[in-house]
Amino acid sequence: MDFIITNKQLQEWCGYKPEEIKERKDLNADLRVMKHLPDLYRDVADLMAEELIAHNEKGILTKWIVPAGPIEQWEYLIERIHRERISLKNLWIFMMDEYLDWESRPIPEDARYGSLHGVMKKKVFGKIDPELMCPPEQIIFPDPRDLDRYDDMIEGMGGIDTIWAGIGCKGLIAFCEAPHSRYYRISQEQFKNSKTRIVELNEDTLVALAERGWGGYYDMIPPKAVTVGMKSILSSRRIVCMLRAGSWKQTVLRVMLFCRETTLEYPVTFAMHHIPEKIIYCDEATLDHPLCRE
């Protein structure tokens, strides 16, 4: 059976004051609290640059799983890439997911919203000097027409070095969550070994994306996606999480820091339990919680 977090546990974790959390030595991850969001993104960019430089010096590949949001860290990384002439020729980028329409087809790249291919080309990859950028064939998106290719490539390359991840309100990494149905269920072991697949976006994701970017206009948000599975996520040697949405992420941050079990309710607990090195960046607003102020 799946482990279920009790209300008592959640209240205990959410009741810790931020300053108390900063002093604790028993957290599930290396917590790095930043006062200003630009400093958070700059710190993450420096980690990215340092890994690239170290691997280039050794002449080995760098293999990342990367989100299409947050992407603000790329601005600072691109500055360093150009200033220090850091080569990305040995970098393999595995994008986490891609939106799909209601018929499970990819959104056109020139659509007003919904193509992560388009977002990354315009806002990230197209801004990097072609002389330094990795070849296009080293940027891999999960493909609804060939679901096995993504996982097979990662397995064949010996796993991922670092996954750079935003985390959803209910603990999503990418759109990887367990199915929610009253008629069927999966075990933790099945979820742990889940592969790239097509999913329906969960309702809190639809609400968050519509409210955050489109004034609550839900029709702007594609209803489906193709997403990386937990098997490839857990092949990573390091996960760097970025939580910076204030109240929307306050509870899941506490779950990540204190939950000692894995649970389908919060998929990120699998990463906290199984990935060797865990780093969590957050801002002061996200470390806060209403329950700690009562």
CSV table of C-alpha atoms in Angstrom, one decimal:
chain,number,residue,atom,x,y,z
A,1,MET,CA,0.0,0.0,0.0
A,2,ASP,CA,1.0,3.6,-0.6
A,3,PHE,CA,2.2,5.6,2.4
A,4,ILE,CA,-0.3,8.4,3.1
A,5,ILE,CA,0.9,11.6,4.9
A,6,THR,CA,-1.4,12.3,7.8
A,7,ASN,CA,-2.9,15.7,8.7
A,8,LYS,CA,-1.0,15.6,12.0
A,9,GLN,CA,2.4,15.2,10.1
A,10,LEU,CA,1.6,18.0,7.8
A,11,GLN,CA,0.6,20.3,10.6
A,12,GLU,CA,3.8,19.5,12.4
A,13,TRP,CA,6.1,20.1,9.4
A,14,CYS,CA,4.2,23.3,8.5
A,15,GLY,CA,4.4,24.6,12.0
A,16,TYR,CA,8.2,24.9,12.0
A,17,LYS,CA,9.3,28.5,11.9
A,18,PRO,CA,11.7,29.5,9.0
A,19,GLU,CA,14.6,30.3,11.3
A,20,GLU,CA,14.2,26.9,13.0
A,21,ILE,CA,14.3,25.1,9.6
A,22,LYS,CA,17.4,26.9,8.6
A,23,GLU,CA,19.2,25.6,11.7
A,24,ARG,CA,18.1,22.0,11.4
A,25,LYS,CA,20.6,19.3,10.5
A,26,ASP,CA,18.1,16.6,9.7
A,27,LEU,CA,16.6,17.9,6.5
A,28,ASN,CA,16.2,15.6,3.5
A,29,ALA,CA,18.2,18.0,1.3
A,30,ASP,CA,20.7,20.8,1.2
A,31,LEU,CA,18.4,23.8,1.7
A,32,ARG,CA,19.6,27.2,0.3
A,33,VAL,CA,17.4,30.1,1.1
A,34,MET,CA,17.9,33.3,-1.0
A,35,LYS,CA,16.6,36.7,-0.1
A,36,HIS,CA,16.2,37.8,-3.7
A,37,LEU,CA,15.1,35.8,-6.7
A,38,PRO,CA,17.8,37.0,-9.0
A,39,ASP,CA,20.4,35.6,-6.6
A,40,LEU,CA,18.6,32.2,-6.6
A,41,TYR,CA,18.7,32.0,-10.4
A,42,ARG,CA,22.3,33.2,-10.5
A,43,ASP,CA,23.3,30.6,-8.0
A,44,VAL,CA,21.7,27.8,-10.0
A,45,ALA,CA,23.3,29.1,-13.1
A,46,ASP,CA,26.7,29.0,-11.4
A,47,LEU,CA,26.1,25.3,-10.5
A,48,MET,CA,25.3,24.6,-14.1
A,49,ALA,CA,28.4,26.4,-15.4
A,50,GLU,CA,30.6,24.6,-12.8
A,51,GLU,CA,29.4,21.2,-13.9
A,52,LEU,CA,29.9,22.0,-17.6
A,53,ILE,CA,33.4,23.3,-17.0
A,54,ALA,CA,34.4,20.3,-14.8
A,55,HIS,CA,33.1,17.8,-17.3
A,56,ASN,CA,34.7,19.6,-20.3
A,57,GLU,CA,38.1,19.5,-18.5
A,58,LYS,CA,37.7,15.7,-18.0
A,59,GLY,CA,36.5,15.3,-21.6
A,60,ILE,CA,33.2,13.6,-20.6
A,61,LEU,CA,29.6,14.2,-21.5
A,62,THR,CA,27.2,16.3,-19.4
A,63,LYS,CA,23.7,14.9,-19.3
A,64,TRP,CA,20.8,17.0,-17.9
A,65,ILE,CA,17.1,16.8,-17.6
A,66,VAL,CA,15.8,20.3,-17.9
A,67,PRO,CA,12.4,22.1,-17.5
A,68,ALA,CA,10.9,24.7,-19.7
A,69,GLY,CA,10.0,26.6,-16.5
A,70,PRO,CA,11.6,28.0,-14.6
A,71,ILE,CA,14.1,29.2,-17.2
A,72,GLU,CA,15.3,32.5,-15.6
A,73,GLN,CA,18.6,30.7,-14.6
A,74,TRP,CA,19.5,30.4,-18.2
A,75,GLU,CA,19.9,34.2,-18.5
A,76,TYR,CA,22.8,34.1,-16.1
A,77,LEU,CA,24.2,30.9,-17.5
A,78,ILE,CA,24.3,32.3,-21.0
A,79,GLU,CA,26.2,35.3,-19.7
A,80,ARG,CA,28.9,33.0,-18.3
A,81,ILE,CA,28.9,30.8,-21.4
A,82,HIS,CA,29.6,33.8,-23.6
A,83,ARG,CA,32.0,35.6,-21.2
A,84,GLU,CA,34.0,32.5,-20.5
A,85,ARG,CA,33.5,30.7,-23.8
A,86,ILE,CA,32.1,27.6,-22.2
A,87,SER,CA,31.5,24.9,-24.8
A,88,LEU,CA,28.2,23.0,-24.7
A,89,LYS,CA,29.3,20.6,-27.5
A,90,ASN,CA,29.4,17.7,-25.0
A,91,LEU,CA,26.1,18.6,-23.4
A,92,TRP,CA,23.0,16.5,-23.8
A,93,ILE,CA,19.7,18.2,-22.9
A,94,PHE,CA,16.7,16.0,-22.1
A,95,MET,CA,13.7,18.3,-21.8
A,96,MET,CA,11.1,17.2,-19.2
A,97,ASP,CA,7.9,17.4,-21.2
A,98,GLU,CA,5.9,18.9,-24.0
A,99,TYR,CA,2.3,20.0,-24.1
A,100,LEU,CA,-0.2,18.1,-26.3
A,101,ASP,CA,-3.7,19.0,-27.5
A,102,TRP,CA,-6.8,17.1,-26.6
A,103,GLU,CA,-6.0,14.5,-29.3
A,104,SER,CA,-2.5,13.9,-27.9
A,105,ARG,CA,-0.8,15.8,-30.8
A,106,PRO,CA,2.0,18.3,-30.2
A,107,ILE,CA,1.2,22.0,-30.2
A,108,PRO,CA,2.6,23.9,-33.3
A,109,GLU,CA,5.8,25.8,-32.5
A,110,ASP,CA,4.4,29.1,-33.7
A,111,ALA,CA,1.3,28.8,-31.4
A,112,ARG,CA,0.7,31.7,-29.0
A,113,TYR,CA,1.1,29.4,-26.1
A,114,GLY,CA,1.7,25.7,-25.5
A,115,SER,CA,4.8,24.7,-27.5
A,116,LEU,CA,7.8,24.1,-25.2
A,117,HIS,CA,9.9,23.5,-28.3
A,118,GLY,CA,9.1,27.0,-29.3
A,119,VAL,CA,9.7,28.5,-25.9
A,120,MET,CA,13.1,27.0,-25.5
A,121,LYS,CA,14.2,27.9,-29.0
A,122,LYS,CA,13.2,31.5,-28.6
A,123,LYS,CA,14.1,32.2,-25.0
A,124,VAL,CA,17.1,29.9,-24.4
A,125,PHE,CA,18.7,28.0,-27.2
A,126,GLY,CA,18.4,30.6,-29.8
A,127,LYS,CA,20.3,33.1,-27.6
A,128,ILE,CA,23.5,31.0,-27.3
A,129,ASP,CA,26.4,31.5,-29.7
A,130,PRO,CA,26.1,28.7,-32.3
A,131,GLU,CA,29.9,28.2,-32.0
A,132,LEU,CA,29.3,27.1,-28.4
A,133,MET,CA,25.9,25.5,-28.5
A,134,CYS,CA,25.4,21.8,-28.6
A,135,PRO,CA,24.1,20.2,-31.9
A,136,PRO,CA,20.3,20.2,-32.2
A,137,GLU,CA,20.2,16.4,-32.2
A,138,GLN,CA,21.5,16.6,-28.6
A,139,ILE,CA,18.3,18.3,-27.4
A,140,ILE,CA,15.8,15.5,-26.8
A,141,PHE,CA,12.1,16.1,-26.0
A,142,PRO,CA,9.8,13.3,-25.1
A,143,ASP,CA,7.9,12.3,-28.2
A,144,PRO,CA,4.3,11.0,-28.2
A,145,ARG,CA,5.1,9.2,-31.5
A,146,ASP,CA,8.1,7.3,-30.0
A,147,LEU,CA,7.7,7.0,-26.2
A,148,ASP,CA,10.5,4.6,-25.6
A,149,ARG,CA,13.3,6.6,-27.3
A,150,TYR,CA,13.7,9.1,-24.5
A,151,ASP,CA,14.2,6.5,-21.7
A,152,ASP,CA,16.3,4.2,-23.9
A,153,MET,CA,18.7,7.0,-24.7
A,154,ILE,CA,19.1,7.9,-21.0
A,155,GLU,CA,19.6,4.3,-20.0
A,156,GLY,CA,22.1,3.8,-22.8
A,157,MET,CA,24.1,6.8,-21.7
A,158,GLY,CA,24.3,5.6,-18.1
A,159,GLY,CA,21.8,7.9,-16.5
A,160,ILE,CA,21.6,11.7,-15.9
A,161,ASP,CA,24.1,13.9,-14.1
A,162,THR,CA,21.7,16.6,-12.9
A,163,ILE,CA,18.0,17.2,-13.1
A,164,TRP,CA,17.2,20.9,-12.8
A,165,ALA,CA,13.6,21.0,-11.6
A,166,GLY,CA,10.7,23.2,-10.6
A,167,ILE,CA,8.3,21.4,-8.3
A,168,GLY,CA,4.5,21.5,-8.5
A,169,CYS,CA,2.2,22.3,-5.6
A,170,LYS,CA,1.4,18.6,-5.1
A,171,GLY,CA,5.0,17.5,-5.7
A,172,LEU,CA,5.1,17.1,-9.4
A,173,ILE,CA,8.4,16.9,-11.3
A,174,ALA,CA,7.5,17.7,-14.9
A,175,PHE,CA,4.0,16.3,-15.3
A,176,CYS,CA,5.0,13.0,-13.8
A,177,GLU,CA,2.3,11.9,-11.3
A,178,ALA,CA,0.5,8.7,-10.4
A,179,PRO,CA,-2.9,8.2,-12.1
A,180,HIS,CA,-5.9,9.4,-10.1
A,181,SER,CA,-8.8,7.0,-10.6
A,182,ARG,CA,-11.4,5.4,-8.3
A,183,TYR,CA,-11.3,2.3,-10.6
A,184,TYR,CA,-7.6,1.5,-10.8
A,185,ARG,CA,-4.4,2.2,-9.0
A,186,ILE,CA,-0.7,1.5,-9.3
A,187,SER,CA,1.9,0.5,-6.7
A,188,GLN,CA,4.9,2.6,-5.6
A,189,GLU,CA,7.1,0.1,-7.4
A,190,GLN,CA,5.2,0.6,-10.7
A,191,PHE,CA,5.4,4.4,-10.3
A,192,LYS,CA,9.1,4.3,-9.4
A,193,ASN,CA,9.8,2.5,-12.7
A,194,SER,CA,7.3,4.5,-14.8
A,195,LYS,CA,8.5,5.5,-18.2
A,196,THR,CA,7.8,8.4,-20.6
A,197,ARG,CA,4.0,8.6,-21.1
A,198,ILE,CA,1.1,10.8,-22.2
A,199,VAL,CA,-0.8,12.3,-19.3
A,200,GLU,CA,-3.9,14.5,-18.6
A,201,LEU,CA,-2.8,17.6,-16.8
A,202,ASN,CA,-4.1,17.6,-13.3
A,203,GLU,CA,-6.5,20.2,-12.2
A,204,ASP,CA,-4.3,22.2,-9.9
A,205,THR,CA,-1.8,22.6,-12.7
A,206,LEU,CA,-4.5,23.9,-15.1
A,207,VAL,CA,-5.6,26.4,-12.4
A,208,ALA,CA,-2.1,27.5,-11.7
A,209,LEU,CA,-1.1,28.0,-15.3
A,210,ALA,CA,-4.3,29.8,-16.3
A,211,GLU,CA,-4.2,32.1,-13.3
A,212,ARG,CA,-0.5,32.8,-13.4
A,213,GLY,CA,-0.3,33.7,-17.1
A,214,TRP,CA,-3.7,34.1,-18.6
A,215,GLY,CA,-6.0,35.7,-16.1
A,216,GLY,CA,-7.9,32.5,-15.4
A,217,TYR,CA,-8.5,31.9,-19.1
A,218,TYR,CA,-8.4,28.1,-19.0
A,219,ASP,CA,-8.8,27.5,-22.7
A,220,MET,CA,-5.2,28.8,-23.2
A,221,ILE,CA,-3.8,25.8,-21.4
A,222,PRO,CA,-3.3,22.6,-23.3
A,223,PRO,CA,-5.1,19.7,-21.6
A,224,LYS,CA,-2.4,17.0,-22.1
A,225,ALA,CA,1.3,16.5,-22.1
A,226,VAL,CA,4.0,13.9,-22.8
A,227,THR,CA,6.3,13.7,-19.8
A,228,VAL,CA,9.4,12.0,-18.5
A,229,GLY,CA,8.8,9.1,-16.2
A,230,MET,CA,10.1,8.5,-12.7
A,231,LYS,CA,12.6,5.9,-13.9
A,232,SER,CA,14.6,8.4,-15.9
A,233,ILE,CA,14.3,11.0,-13.2
A,234,LEU,CA,15.7,8.7,-10.6
A,235,SER,CA,18.7,7.8,-12.8
A,236,SER,CA,20.0,11.3,-11.9
A,237,ARG,CA,23.0,11.6,-9.6
A,238,ARG,CA,21.8,15.1,-8.4
A,239,ILE,CA,18.6,17.0,-8.3
A,240,VAL,CA,18.5,20.8,-8.0
A,241,CYS,CA,15.1,22.1,-7.1
A,242,MET,CA,13.8,25.7,-7.5
A,243,LEU,CA,10.8,26.7,-5.5
A,244,ARG,CA,9.9,30.4,-5.7
A,245,ALA,CA,6.2,30.8,-5.9
A,246,GLY,CA,5.4,31.8,-2.3
A,247,SER,CA,2.2,30.4,-0.9
A,248,TRP,CA,1.7,28.0,-3.8
A,249,LYS,CA,4.8,26.0,-2.8
A,250,GLN,CA,5.0,26.4,1.0
A,251,THR,CA,3.5,23.1,1.9
A,252,VAL,CA,5.2,21.0,-0.7
A,253,LEU,CA,8.6,22.5,0.4
A,254,ARG,CA,7.9,21.2,4.0
A,255,VAL,CA,7.0,17.8,2.6
A,256,MET,CA,10.3,17.7,0.6
A,257,LEU,CA,12.3,18.6,3.7
A,258,PHE,CA,10.7,16.4,6.3
A,259,CYS,CA,8.8,13.5,4.8
A,260,ARG,CA,10.9,10.3,5.4
A,261,GLU,CA,8.8,8.0,3.2
A,262,THR,CA,7.9,7.9,-0.5
A,263,THR,CA,4.3,8.6,-1.4
A,264,LEU,CA,2.3,8.8,-4.6
A,265,GLU,CA,0.6,11.8,-3.2
A,266,TYR,CA,3.8,13.8,-3.6
A,267,PRO,CA,5.9,12.3,-6.4
A,268,VAL,CA,8.9,14.5,-5.5
A,269,THR,CA,9.4,12.3,-2.3
A,270,PHE,CA,10.8,9.6,-4.6
A,271,ALA,CA,13.5,12.0,-5.7
A,272,MET,CA,14.2,13.0,-2.1
A,273,HIS,CA,14.6,9.3,-1.2
A,274,HIS,CA,16.4,7.8,-4.1
A,275,ILE,CA,18.6,10.5,-5.7
A,276,PRO,CA,22.0,10.8,-4.0
A,277,GLU,CA,22.5,14.5,-3.9
A,278,LYS,CA,19.6,16.9,-3.3
A,279,ILE,CA,19.7,20.7,-3.4
A,280,ILE,CA,16.7,22.8,-2.8
A,281,TYR,CA,16.7,26.5,-3.6
A,282,CYS,CA,13.8,28.7,-2.3
A,283,ASP,CA,13.1,32.3,-1.4
A,284,GLU,CA,12.1,33.6,2.1
A,285,ALA,CA,8.4,33.8,1.1
A,286,THR,CA,8.3,30.1,0.1
A,287,LEU,CA,10.0,29.0,3.3
A,288,ASP,CA,7.3,30.7,5.3
A,289,HIS,CA,4.0,29.1,6.1
A,290,PRO,CA,0.7,30.4,7.7
A,291,LEU,CA,0.7,27.5,10.2
A,292,CYS,CA,4.0,28.6,11.7
A,293,ARG,CA,2.6,32.0,12.5
A,294,GLU,CA,-0.4,30.9,14.6
